[in-house]
Short mmCIF file of C-alpha atoms and ligand atoms in Angstrom, two decimals:
data_model
loop_
_atom_site.label_atom_id
_atom_site.label_comp_id
_atom_site.label_asym_id
_atom_site.label_seq_id
_atom_site.Cartn_x
_atom_site.Cartn_y
_atom_site.Cartn_z
CA MET L 115 0.01 -0.01 -0.01
CA ALA L 116 1.57 3.20 -1.13
CA THR L 117 -0.45 5.19 1.37
CA ALA L 118 2.26 4.99 3.97
CA ALA L 119 4.69 6.64 1.57
CA SER L 120 5.06 9.68 3.66
CA SER L 121 3.78 8.99 7.09
CA SER L 122 3.37 11.44 9.90
CA ARG L 123 4.41 9.24 12.82
CA CYS L 124 8.17 9.35 12.63
CA PRO L 125 9.68 12.49 14.05
CA SER L 126 12.31 12.90 11.34
CA HIS L 127 9.75 14.09 8.84
CA SER L 128 9.38 17.73 7.90
CA PHE L 129 6.14 19.57 7.88
CA LEU L 130 6.28 19.84 4.07
CA ARG L 131 6.36 16.08 3.80
CA LEU L 132 3.40 15.95 6.11
CA LEU L 133 1.46 18.12 3.73
CA ALA L 134 2.51 15.94 0.83
CA ALA L 135 1.48 12.89 2.82
CA ALA L 136 -1.96 14.36 3.44
CA ALA L 137 -2.41 14.89 -0.28
CA VAL L 138 -1.27 11.39 -1.08
CA LEU L 139 -3.45 9.81 1.62
CA ALA L 140 -6.47 11.80 0.49
CA ALA L 141 -5.91 10.70 -3.12
CA PHE L 142 -6.00 7.10 -1.99
CA GLY L 143 -9.02 7.55 0.17
CA PHE L 144 -7.15 6.80 3.34
CA ALA L 145 -6.59 9.14 6.23
CA ARG L 146 -4.23 9.32 9.10
CA ALA L 147 -5.71 11.66 11.65
CA ALA L 148 -3.03 13.61 13.46
CA ALA L 149 -3.92 14.91 16.91
CA GLY L 150 -0.65 16.34 18.07
CA SER L 151 1.22 14.37 20.74
CA SER L 152 -1.85 13.39 22.71
CA GLY L 153 -1.42 9.74 21.79
CA ASP L 154 -4.43 9.90 19.56
CA GLU L 155 -2.96 9.44 16.12
CA THR L 156 -4.91 6.83 14.22
CA VAL L 157 -5.05 5.12 10.91
CA LEU L 158 -8.22 4.28 9.14
CA LEU L 159 -7.97 0.81 7.70
CA ASN L 160 -10.01 -1.10 5.28
CA VAL L 161 -10.88 -4.36 7.12
CA GLN L 162 -11.27 -6.31 3.88
CA SER L 163 -7.70 -5.37 2.92
CA LEU L 164 -6.44 -7.44 5.87
CA LEU L 165 -7.95 -10.60 4.44
CA PRO L 166 -6.00 -12.53 1.81
CA GLY L 167 -6.16 -11.33 -1.78
CA ARG L 168 -7.53 -13.75 -4.41
CA SER L 169 -6.11 -12.60 -7.72
CA CYS L 170 -2.76 -11.67 -9.09
CA ALA L 171 -2.25 -8.92 -11.64
CA ALA L 172 0.04 -9.79 -14.53
CA PRO L 173 3.47 -10.02 -12.96
CA GLN L 174 5.88 -7.31 -13.92
CA GLU L 175 9.11 -7.89 -15.84
CA ASN L 176 12.27 -8.29 -13.86
CA LYS L 177 13.45 -4.81 -14.53
CA PRO L 178 16.75 -3.60 -13.12
CA ASN L 179 16.22 -0.78 -10.68
CA GLY L 180 18.73 1.59 -12.27
CA ALA L 181 22.12 0.66 -13.58
CA THR L 182 23.61 -0.58 -10.33
CA SER L 183 21.20 -3.19 -9.17
CA ALA L 184 19.64 -6.48 -10.15
CA ARG L 185 15.97 -6.95 -9.30
CA MET L 186 13.99 -10.07 -8.68
CA GLN L 187 10.27 -10.27 -8.01
CA VAL L 188 9.22 -11.28 -4.49
CA VAL L 189 5.90 -12.92 -3.78
CA HIS L 190 4.43 -14.66 -0.77
CA GLN L 191 4.75 -18.41 -1.09
CA HIS L 192 1.03 -18.89 -0.61
CA GLY L 193 -0.16 -15.63 -2.12
CA PRO L 194 -2.11 -15.13 -5.34
CA CYS L 195 1.09 -14.25 -7.33
CA SER L 196 3.13 -17.26 -6.15
CA PRO L 197 4.56 -19.40 -8.95
CA LEU L 198 4.00 -22.31 -6.55
CA ALA L 199 0.32 -21.48 -6.14
CA ASP L 200 -1.12 -24.39 -8.12
CA ALA L 201 1.37 -26.84 -6.59
CA HIS L 202 0.30 -26.09 -3.09
CA GLY L 203 -3.26 -27.24 -2.85
CA LYS L 204 -4.67 -26.02 0.41
CA PRO L 205 -2.68 -23.20 2.03
CA PRO L 206 -1.64 -23.75 5.64
CA SER L 207 -4.03 -22.66 8.39
CA HIS L 208 -3.35 -19.71 10.64
CA ALA L 209 -2.68 -22.16 13.49
CA GLU L 210 -0.05 -23.86 11.36
CA ILE L 211 1.48 -20.59 10.20
CA LEU L 212 1.74 -19.28 13.78
CA ALA L 213 3.06 -22.57 15.16
CA ALA L 214 5.74 -22.73 12.46
CA ASP L 215 6.56 -19.07 13.22
CA GLN L 216 7.05 -19.94 16.88
CA ASN L 217 9.34 -22.82 15.86
CA ARG L 218 11.45 -20.43 13.81
CA VAL L 219 11.67 -17.92 16.59
CA GLU L 220 12.76 -20.58 19.09
CA SER L 221 15.37 -21.88 16.69
CA ILE L 222 16.72 -18.30 16.17
CA GLN L 223 16.89 -17.92 19.96
CA ARG L 224 18.90 -21.15 20.23
CA ARG L 225 21.32 -20.09 17.51
CA VAL L 226 21.78 -16.66 19.06
CA ALA L 227 22.47 -18.27 22.44
CA ALA L 228 24.88 -20.79 20.92
CA THR L 229 26.76 -18.00 19.13
CA ALA L 230 26.90 -15.93 22.30
CA GLY L 231 28.39 -18.95 24.08
CA LYS L 232 31.00 -19.45 21.29
CA LEU L 233 31.94 -15.79 21.27
CA LYS L 234 32.54 -15.91 25.02
CA LYS L 235 34.74 -18.97 24.64
CA ARG L 236 36.67 -17.34 21.82
CA ALA L 237 37.58 -14.49 24.19
CA ALA L 238 39.88 -17.01 25.92
CA PRO L 239 42.71 -18.37 23.75
CA VAL L 240 42.01 -21.91 22.57
CA GLN L 241 44.20 -24.47 20.83
CA PRO L 242 42.94 -25.14 17.34
CA GLY L 243 41.79 -28.75 17.26
CA PRO L 244 41.81 -31.13 14.33
CA LYS L 245 39.04 -30.60 11.71
CA LYS L 246 36.04 -32.52 12.95
CA ASN L 247 33.34 -34.16 11.08
CA PRO L 248 30.29 -32.46 12.54
CA ALA L 249 27.26 -34.35 13.76
CA GLY L 250 25.24 -35.54 10.90
CA ILE L 251 28.02 -35.92 8.30
CA HIS L 252 30.31 -38.86 7.98
CA PRO L 253 32.48 -39.96 5.10
CA GLY L 254 30.88 -42.26 2.57
CA HIS L 255 27.61 -42.12 0.81
CA SER L 256 25.82 -44.16 3.43
CA SER L 257 26.49 -41.20 5.78
CA PHE L 258 23.49 -39.45 4.29
CA SER L 259 21.11 -42.11 5.54
CA SER L 260 22.81 -42.83 8.86
CA ALA L 261 23.23 -39.17 9.77
CA PRO L 262 21.79 -38.48 13.24
CA LEU L 263 19.83 -35.49 12.09
CA LEU L 264 16.94 -34.04 14.01
CA PRO L 265 13.64 -35.62 13.05
CA VAL L 266 11.16 -33.47 11.20
CA SER L 267 8.61 -32.32 13.73
CA SER L 268 5.73 -32.35 11.29
CA GLY L 269 5.31 -34.52 8.25
CA ARG L 270 3.44 -31.73 6.54
CA ALA L 271 5.45 -29.34 4.52
CA LEU L 272 4.27 -25.94 5.56
CA GLY L 273 6.94 -23.57 4.40
CA THR L 274 4.91 -20.88 6.01
CA GLY L 275 5.37 -17.20 6.43
CA ASN L 276 8.06 -17.04 3.87
CA TYR L 277 8.53 -15.11 0.67
CA VAL L 278 9.98 -16.63 -2.48
CA VAL L 279 12.06 -15.50 -5.42
CA THR L 280 12.89 -17.25 -8.69
CA LEU L 281 16.57 -17.55 -9.58
CA GLY L 282 18.58 -19.27 -12.27
CA LEU L 283 21.18 -21.95 -11.66
CA GLY L 284 23.60 -23.79 -13.95
CA THR L 285 24.51 -23.48 -17.63
CA PRO L 286 22.20 -23.32 -19.40
CA ALA L 287 20.32 -21.69 -16.49
CA SER L 288 17.20 -23.40 -15.20
CA LYS L 289 14.74 -21.55 -12.98
CA TYR L 290 14.14 -22.42 -9.35
CA THR L 291 11.73 -20.80 -6.98
CA VAL L 292 13.32 -20.69 -3.52
CA VAL L 293 12.60 -19.26 -0.11
CA PHE L 294 14.79 -16.30 0.68
CA ASP L 295 16.11 -15.98 4.16
CA THR L 296 18.13 -13.26 5.90
CA GLY L 297 18.30 -15.60 8.90
CA SER L 298 20.70 -18.14 7.38
CA ASP L 299 23.73 -18.10 5.09
CA THR L 300 24.11 -21.13 2.88
CA THR L 301 22.09 -21.33 -0.32
CA TRP L 302 20.99 -24.75 -1.46
CA VAL L 303 18.69 -26.52 -3.89
CA GLN L 304 17.55 -30.14 -3.97
CA CYS L 305 19.76 -32.07 -6.34
CA ARG L 306 19.63 -35.08 -8.54
CA PRO L 307 20.01 -37.93 -7.91
CA CYS L 308 18.66 -37.20 -4.39
CA VAL L 309 20.78 -39.99 -2.95
CA VAL L 310 18.67 -40.22 0.22
CA LYS L 311 15.61 -37.98 0.19
CA CYS L 312 14.04 -35.01 -1.54
CA TYR L 313 10.66 -33.55 -0.54
CA LYS L 314 8.19 -32.80 -3.32
CA GLN L 315 8.91 -29.55 -5.18
CA LYS L 316 7.22 -27.66 -8.03
CA ASP L 317 10.24 -27.10 -10.28
CA PRO L 318 12.20 -29.98 -11.79
CA LEU L 319 15.15 -30.97 -9.60
CA PHE L 320 18.52 -29.31 -10.30
CA ASP L 321 20.68 -31.83 -12.22
CA PRO L 322 24.43 -31.22 -11.91
CA ALA L 323 25.05 -33.50 -14.85
CA LYS L 324 23.07 -31.15 -17.11
CA SER L 325 25.09 -28.07 -16.18
CA SER L 326 28.40 -27.45 -18.03
CA THR L 327 29.59 -25.13 -15.27
CA TYR L 328 28.89 -27.29 -12.22
CA ALA L 329 31.82 -28.38 -10.06
CA ASN L 330 32.09 -30.05 -6.67
CA VAL L 331 34.05 -28.18 -4.02
CA SER L 332 36.93 -30.30 -2.84
CA CYS L 333 37.63 -30.93 0.85
CA SER L 334 40.95 -29.07 0.68
CA ASP L 335 39.23 -25.95 -0.75
CA SER L 336 39.15 -23.13 1.81
CA ALA L 337 35.45 -22.61 0.87
CA CYS L 338 34.76 -25.88 2.67
CA ASP L 339 36.03 -24.34 5.93
CA ASP L 340 33.56 -21.46 5.61
CA LEU L 341 30.66 -23.79 6.29
CA ASP L 342 29.20 -24.04 9.77
CA GLU L 343 28.91 -27.81 9.36
CA SER L 344 31.09 -29.59 6.84
CA GLY L 345 32.35 -33.05 6.13
CA CYS L 346 34.29 -34.88 3.51
CA THR L 347 33.61 -37.89 1.26
CA GLY L 348 35.74 -39.12 -1.62
CA GLY L 349 37.59 -35.77 -1.61
CA HIS L 350 34.32 -33.83 -2.02
CA CYS L 351 33.16 -31.30 0.52
CA LEU L 352 29.85 -32.02 2.27
CA TYR L 353 27.61 -29.38 3.85
CA ALA L 354 24.76 -29.70 6.31
CA VAL L 355 22.27 -27.16 7.62
CA GLN L 356 19.82 -27.89 10.40
CA TYR L 357 17.22 -25.26 10.91
CA GLY L 358 16.29 -26.12 14.47
CA ASP L 359 12.62 -26.61 13.64
CA GLY L 360 13.48 -30.09 12.40
CA SER L 361 14.09 -28.97 8.83
CA TYR L 362 17.47 -29.90 7.34
CA THR L 363 19.49 -30.24 4.18
CA VAL L 364 22.65 -32.26 3.63
CA GLY L 365 24.62 -32.77 0.42
CA PHE L 366 27.61 -31.76 -1.68
CA PHE L 367 29.05 -28.27 -1.50
CA ALA L 368 29.35 -27.11 -5.09
CA ARG L 369 30.01 -24.21 -7.43
CA ASP L 370 27.95 -23.13 -10.41
CA THR L 371 26.68 -20.00 -12.14
CA LEU L 372 23.88 -18.29 -10.26
CA THR L 373 21.63 -15.99 -12.28
CA ILE L 374 19.77 -13.26 -10.42
CA ALA L 375 17.64 -11.07 -12.66
CA HIS L 376 20.00 -10.60 -15.61
CA ASP L 377 23.25 -10.95 -13.71
CA ALA L 378 25.39 -14.09 -13.75
CA ILE L 379 27.38 -14.77 -10.59
CA LYS L 380 29.98 -17.33 -11.69
CA GLY L 381 31.44 -19.84 -9.28
CA PHE L 382 28.71 -19.26 -6.71
CA GLN L 383 29.01 -21.74 -3.86
CA PHE L 384 25.84 -23.52 -2.82
CA GLY L 385 24.60 -26.80 -1.42
CA CYS L 386 23.56 -29.54 -3.77
CA GLY L 387 21.06 -31.22 -1.46
CA GLU L 388 20.93 -35.01 -1.42
CA LYS L 389 18.98 -35.35 1.80
CA ASN L 390 16.40 -32.65 2.50
CA ASP L 391 13.24 -32.38 4.47
CA GLY L 392 11.23 -29.89 6.46
CA LEU L 393 9.18 -26.78 6.20
CA PHE L 394 10.14 -25.59 2.70
CA GLY L 395 6.77 -25.97 1.04
CA LYS L 396 7.11 -26.84 -2.66
CA THR L 397 10.14 -24.60 -3.11
CA ALA L 398 13.33 -25.90 -4.74
CA GLY L 399 15.45 -24.74 -1.82
CA LEU L 400 16.66 -21.60 -0.10
CA LEU L 401 18.56 -18.44 -0.86
CA GLY L 402 20.76 -17.50 2.15
CA LEU L 403 21.12 -13.76 2.67
CA GLY L 404 22.69 -13.62 6.11
CA ARG L 405 25.97 -11.96 7.03
CA GLY L 406 28.00 -15.21 7.09
CA LYS L 407 30.73 -16.11 4.64
CA THR L 408 28.68 -18.53 2.55
CA SER L 409 25.76 -16.17 2.04
CA LEU L 410 24.98 -14.62 -1.36
CA THR L 411 25.40 -11.21 0.34
CA VAL L 412 29.05 -11.96 1.11
CA GLN L 413 29.88 -14.06 -1.94
CA ALA L 414 28.66 -11.34 -4.28
CA GLN L 415 30.06 -8.49 -2.22
CA TYR L 416 32.72 -7.91 -4.89
CA ARG L 417 29.89 -7.07 -7.27
CA TYR L 418 27.09 -5.55 -5.18
CA GLY L 419 29.06 -4.12 -2.30
CA GLY L 420 27.14 -6.24 0.22
CA ALA L 421 23.99 -4.26 -0.41
CA PHE L 422 20.49 -5.56 -1.03
CA ALA L 423 16.92 -4.47 -0.38
CA TYR L 424 13.56 -6.11 -0.51
CA CYS L 425 9.97 -5.13 -0.23
CA PHE L 426 7.13 -7.38 0.89
CA PRO L 427 3.79 -6.34 -0.64
CA ALA L 428 0.66 -5.87 1.46
CA LEU L 429 -1.16 -9.20 1.39
CA SER L 430 -4.41 -8.04 -0.13
CA THR L 431 -2.94 -6.12 -3.05
CA ASP L 432 -2.15 -7.73 -6.36
CA THR L 433 1.26 -6.11 -6.55
CA THR L 434 4.44 -8.08 -6.11
CA GLY L 435 7.43 -7.02 -4.06
CA TYR L 436 11.09 -7.14 -5.01
CA LEU L 437 14.52 -8.24 -4.01
CA ASP L 438 17.25 -5.95 -5.30
CA PHE L 439 21.02 -6.28 -5.17
CA GLY L 440 23.61 -3.56 -5.48
CA PRO L 441 24.18 -0.07 -4.15
CA GLY L 442 21.36 1.16 -6.41
CA ALA L 443 19.03 -1.04 -4.35
CA SER L 444 18.54 1.55 -1.63
CA PRO L 445 15.55 3.84 -2.08
CA ALA L 446 16.46 7.52 -1.54
CA ASN L 447 13.93 7.87 1.27
CA ALA L 448 15.41 5.08 3.45
CA ARG L 449 15.97 5.99 7.11
CA VAL L 450 18.96 4.07 8.39
CA THR L 451 20.09 2.66 11.70
CA PRO L 452 23.50 1.06 12.48
CA MET L 453 23.87 -2.68 11.73
CA LEU L 454 25.21 -4.14 15.01
CA THR L 455 27.81 -6.72 14.15
CA ASP L 456 29.30 -7.97 17.41
CA ASN L 457 26.62 -10.63 18.00
CA GLY L 458 28.07 -13.29 15.71
CA PRO L 459 28.10 -13.84 11.97
CA THR L 460 24.63 -14.49 10.60
CA PHE L 461 21.88 -12.30 11.89
CA TYR L 462 21.16 -8.66 11.20
CA PHE L 463 21.02 -6.99 14.61
CA VAL L 464 19.77 -3.42 14.95
CA GLY L 465 19.08 -1.21 17.97
CA LEU L 466 15.35 -0.91 18.57
CA THR L 467 15.01 1.85 21.17
CA GLY L 468 11.33 2.68 21.48
CA ILE L 469 7.75 2.17 20.41
CA ARG L 470 5.09 4.77 19.70
CA VAL L 471 1.42 4.03 19.86
CA GLY L 472 -0.94 6.71 18.55
CA GLY L 473 2.04 8.94 18.09
CA LYS L 474 3.01 8.81 21.74
CA GLN L 475 6.23 7.19 22.87
CA LEU L 476 5.66 4.48 25.43
CA SER L 477 7.70 4.64 28.57
CA ILE L 478 9.87 1.53 28.30
CA PRO L 479 13.40 1.52 29.69
CA GLU L 480 15.88 1.30 26.81
CA THR L 481 17.71 -1.60 28.54
CA VAL L 482 14.57 -3.71 27.92
CA PHE L 483 15.44 -3.53 24.22
CA SER L 484 19.22 -3.50 24.46
CA THR L 485 19.70 -6.56 26.69
CA GLY L 486 18.82 -9.18 24.08
CA GLY L 487 18.94 -6.89 21.09
CA THR L 488 16.71 -7.04 18.00
CA ILE L 489 17.12 -8.95 14.76
CA VAL L 490 15.55 -7.89 11.48
CA ASP L 491 14.35 -11.16 9.85
CA SER L 492 12.75 -11.81 6.54
CA GLY L 493 11.27 -15.15 7.57
CA THR L 494 9.60 -14.47 10.92
CA VAL L 495 5.99 -13.44 10.47
CA ILE L 496 5.02 -11.79 13.75
CA THR L 497 7.32 -9.27 15.49
CA ARG L 498 8.53 -10.53 18.86
CA LEU L 499 9.19 -7.99 21.63
CA PRO L 500 10.63 -8.26 25.11
CA GLU L 501 7.83 -8.99 27.63
CA THR L 502 7.90 -5.50 29.18
CA ALA L 503 7.84 -3.81 25.75
CA TYR L 504 5.04 -6.06 24.49
CA SER L 505 2.94 -5.43 27.62
CA ALA L 506 3.30 -1.67 27.23
CA LEU L 507 2.40 -1.87 23.52
CA SER L 508 -0.57 -4.13 24.15
CA SER L 509 -1.90 -1.92 26.96
CA ALA L 510 -1.56 1.27 24.97
CA PHE L 511 -3.15 -0.31 21.91
CA THR L 512 -5.98 -1.81 23.94
CA ALA L 513 -6.66 1.58 25.52
CA GLY L 514 -6.63 3.27 22.09
CA MET L 515 -9.07 0.66 20.77
CA ALA L 516 -11.32 0.88 23.86
CA ALA L 517 -11.52 4.65 23.30
CA ARG L 518 -13.06 3.79 19.91
CA GLY L 519 -15.49 1.26 21.33
CA PHE L 520 -13.57 -1.92 20.52
CA LYS L 521 -13.40 -4.53 23.23
CA LYS L 522 -10.80 -7.26 23.20
CA VAL L 523 -12.01 -10.72 22.24
CA GLN L 524 -10.36 -14.08 22.71
CA GLY L 525 -6.74 -14.41 21.57
CA TYR L 526 -5.44 -16.86 18.96
CA SER L 527 -2.24 -18.86 19.28
CA ILE L 528 0.62 -16.44 20.08
CA LEU L 529 -1.64 -13.43 19.42
CA GLU L 530 -3.56 -12.17 22.41
CA THR L 531 -4.79 -8.67 21.56
CA CYS L 532 -7.68 -9.39 19.22
CA TYR L 533 -10.84 -7.63 18.04
CA ASP L 534 -14.08 -8.56 16.33
CA PHE L 535 -14.55 -6.52 13.15
CA THR L 536 -17.66 -8.36 12.00
CA GLY L 537 -19.92 -6.06 9.97
CA ILE L 538 -17.32 -3.32 9.93
CA SER L 539 -15.73 -2.27 6.67
CA GLU L 540 -13.38 0.34 8.06
CA ALA L 541 -11.78 0.58 11.46
CA THR L 542 -9.90 3.45 13.07
CA VAL L 543 -6.98 2.05 15.02
CA PRO L 544 -3.98 3.64 16.80
CA THR L 545 -0.80 3.98 14.74
CA VAL L 546 2.25 1.92 15.78
CA SER L 547 5.79 3.06 15.12
CA LEU L 548 9.14 1.52 15.94
CA VAL L 549 12.05 3.80 16.75
CA PHE L 550 15.67 2.75 16.15
CA LYS L 551 19.10 3.94 17.16
CA GLY L 552 20.17 6.94 15.07
CA GLY L 553 16.60 8.18 14.74
CA ALA L 554 15.42 5.70 12.08
CA CYS L 555 11.78 4.98 12.51
CA LEU L 556 9.27 2.64 10.99
CA ASP L 557 5.63 3.61 10.95
CA VAL L 558 4.02 0.22 10.62
CA ASP L 559 1.88 0.21 7.47
CA GLU L 560 -1.89 -0.29 7.61
CA SER L 561 -1.29 -3.80 6.35
CA GLY L 562 1.18 -4.62 9.18
CA ILE L 563 -0.46 -3.50 12.44
CA LEU L 564 -3.07 -6.25 12.61
CA TYR L 565 -3.13 -9.89 11.52
CA ALA L 566 -6.57 -11.18 10.58
CA ILE L 567 -7.40 -14.73 11.57
CA SER L 568 -10.92 -13.99 10.34
CA GLN L 569 -13.08 -10.85 10.23
CA ALA L 570 -14.29 -11.82 13.74
CA GLN L 571 -10.75 -12.16 15.12
CA VAL L 572 -8.32 -9.46 14.03
CA CYS L 573 -5.24 -9.32 16.25
CA LEU L 574 -2.42 -6.94 17.00
CA ALA L 575 0.43 -8.52 15.02
CA PHE L 576 3.00 -8.49 17.79
CA ALA L 577 3.82 -11.10 20.46
CA SER L 578 5.95 -11.31 23.57
CA ILE L 579 9.26 -13.15 23.47
CA GLY L 580 8.48 -14.29 26.98
CA ASP L 581 11.07 -12.35 29.02
CA ASP L 582 13.28 -9.29 28.87
CA GLU L 583 16.53 -11.15 28.12
CA SER L 584 15.82 -12.96 24.84
CA THR L 585 16.42 -11.41 21.46
CA GLY L 586 13.54 -9.54 19.82
CA ILE L 587 12.74 -10.07 16.15
CA LEU L 588 11.29 -7.60 13.70
CA GLY L 589 9.02 -9.82 11.61
CA ASN L 590 7.92 -9.53 8.01
CA THR L 591 4.31 -8.45 8.76
CA GLN L 592 5.63 -5.18 10.17
CA GLN L 593 8.07 -4.76 7.21
CA LYS L 594 5.30 -4.83 4.61
CA THR L 595 5.41 -2.12 1.97
CA TYR L 596 8.76 -0.88 3.24
CA GLY L 597 11.97 -1.10 1.30
CA VAL L 598 14.18 -2.87 3.84
CA VAL L 599 17.76 -2.04 2.95
CA TYR L 600 20.82 -3.97 4.19
CA ASP L 601 24.32 -2.64 3.54
CA LEU L 602 27.33 -4.64 4.77
CA GLY L 603 29.73 -1.97 3.50
CA LYS L 604 28.07 0.94 5.32
CA LYS L 605 26.99 -1.34 8.19
CA THR L 606 23.46 -0.02 8.11
CA VAL L 607 19.93 -1.31 7.89
CA GLY L 608 17.31 1.11 6.54
CA PHE L 609 13.60 1.39 6.08
CA ALA L 610 12.04 3.22 3.13
CA PRO L 611 8.27 3.75 3.32
CA GLY L 612 6.01 3.10 0.32
CA ALA L 613 8.50 0.99 -1.65
CA CYS L 614 5.94 -1.50 -2.97
C1 NAG G 1574 30.50 -34.58 -7.56
O1 NAG G 1574 30.61 -35.57 -6.54
C2 NAG G 1574 29.70 -36.67 -6.63
C3 NAG G 1574 29.94 -37.60 -5.46
O2 NAG G 1574 31.25 -38.01 -5.38
C4 NAG G 1574 29.90 -37.38 -7.98
O3 NAG G 1574 28.91 -38.37 -8.08
C5 NAG G 1574 29.75 -36.41 -9.11
O4 NAG G 1574 30.05 -37.03 -10.32
C6 NAG G 1574 30.74 -35.22 -8.92
N1 NAG G 1574 30.47 -34.26 -9.97
C7 NAG G 1574 31.45 -33.71 -10.61
C8 NAG G 1574 31.07 -32.78 -11.72
O5 NAG G 1574 32.64 -33.85 -10.36
#
């Protein structure tokens, strides 16, 4: 929704831009009512727009966004524009989506905790040990089947809450629709001959034998050491990724030409998955966009400067979002905050410092946010906040809704601040803004404040992380319509309103 293009919540905006915003909002038939700093700022939202859209407009061409970037289209895996739509059958239920989201959040928490432990250990000098074969990988082909990997917690492939892009791999390039994930590093696709197991995917499997540029990475190659989990068989480097929710992929670490938009990245290192299962839906694999050495972000840093940006479209609209690489990826109106890089290699940490509801800053001690820090994640659906911050947000939002005659109804799964909008086509709700270190600010778009289970149960799309020590996560619902810009060179993360 372009209506948030120039919002009035974030303090960095000039009065002129406010006037422009008013004009834009009026033109779109939306209104944000400003009432000074009284905590009364509201947004009028179209209730129907919170419910899933049913049709997709003709997808746009993959046009480069200026000379210095490569652009791919982003769509929700289960949305009307998904190339996987007809392969999916019934989309997952809200209960399944939110349960899978909770799994992801818990797995991120475990990885953050494990990294924090490792970083502490590293502070003391340690003797480098011999290269180990990590759990799950042993030499020999039979290792794939005997690997003590975590069991898949659910037999049903959900692949929920994630956005997908279509990339090219091999020579000649074949197209693969994959999940993209800023919360992990190694890219992989399911590979022929699928020695042990491949889940069902929509695209044909990647076949190394059909690509003239495919090569296995050898065990002595330094690239093999960049993997979190690696092994060796017959001189070939093995990789393994376990996602903590029971999903996993194991196979050969390889190099081939990756095509994104119209750019060819030669010698791109990725996993050729021979044993894969978990919550990947009908995608062909995953594109890793974390900060670690094996990620596309880092591998293509020579070309794109470690910069990329994406935009998730509002669910109900028939527009698609984008994933852009290169310095030209950053929209001019992005408001940036420092990327905090001392928490380990993969995640994008930022400094969330405050929350505004109805234009009024909530009184939450800054240490509540800084203790566990906050990750910006493309794959988490619902934003997780420290308990104290969530309580303050929920109370202020509840009060704002009560002032407009809305009483809370029963919660749903992890969502507990819900309202019944039956028979209402438009609802006036308090605005919600997130404030970051350095003054960056994100006025959550109309499409990202509430999550609709049904018209009778529309819930504040935030949840508590359970305490004030765990790491908070900025989820993709709250990122909707924003250009979210990551720049490893400048060490910034930015938010540009109205990007798609
Ligand atoms: C890669 O390694 C696998 C397993 O050893 C082998 O079957 C395949 O032929 C190798 N591919 C190439 C191109 O070397």
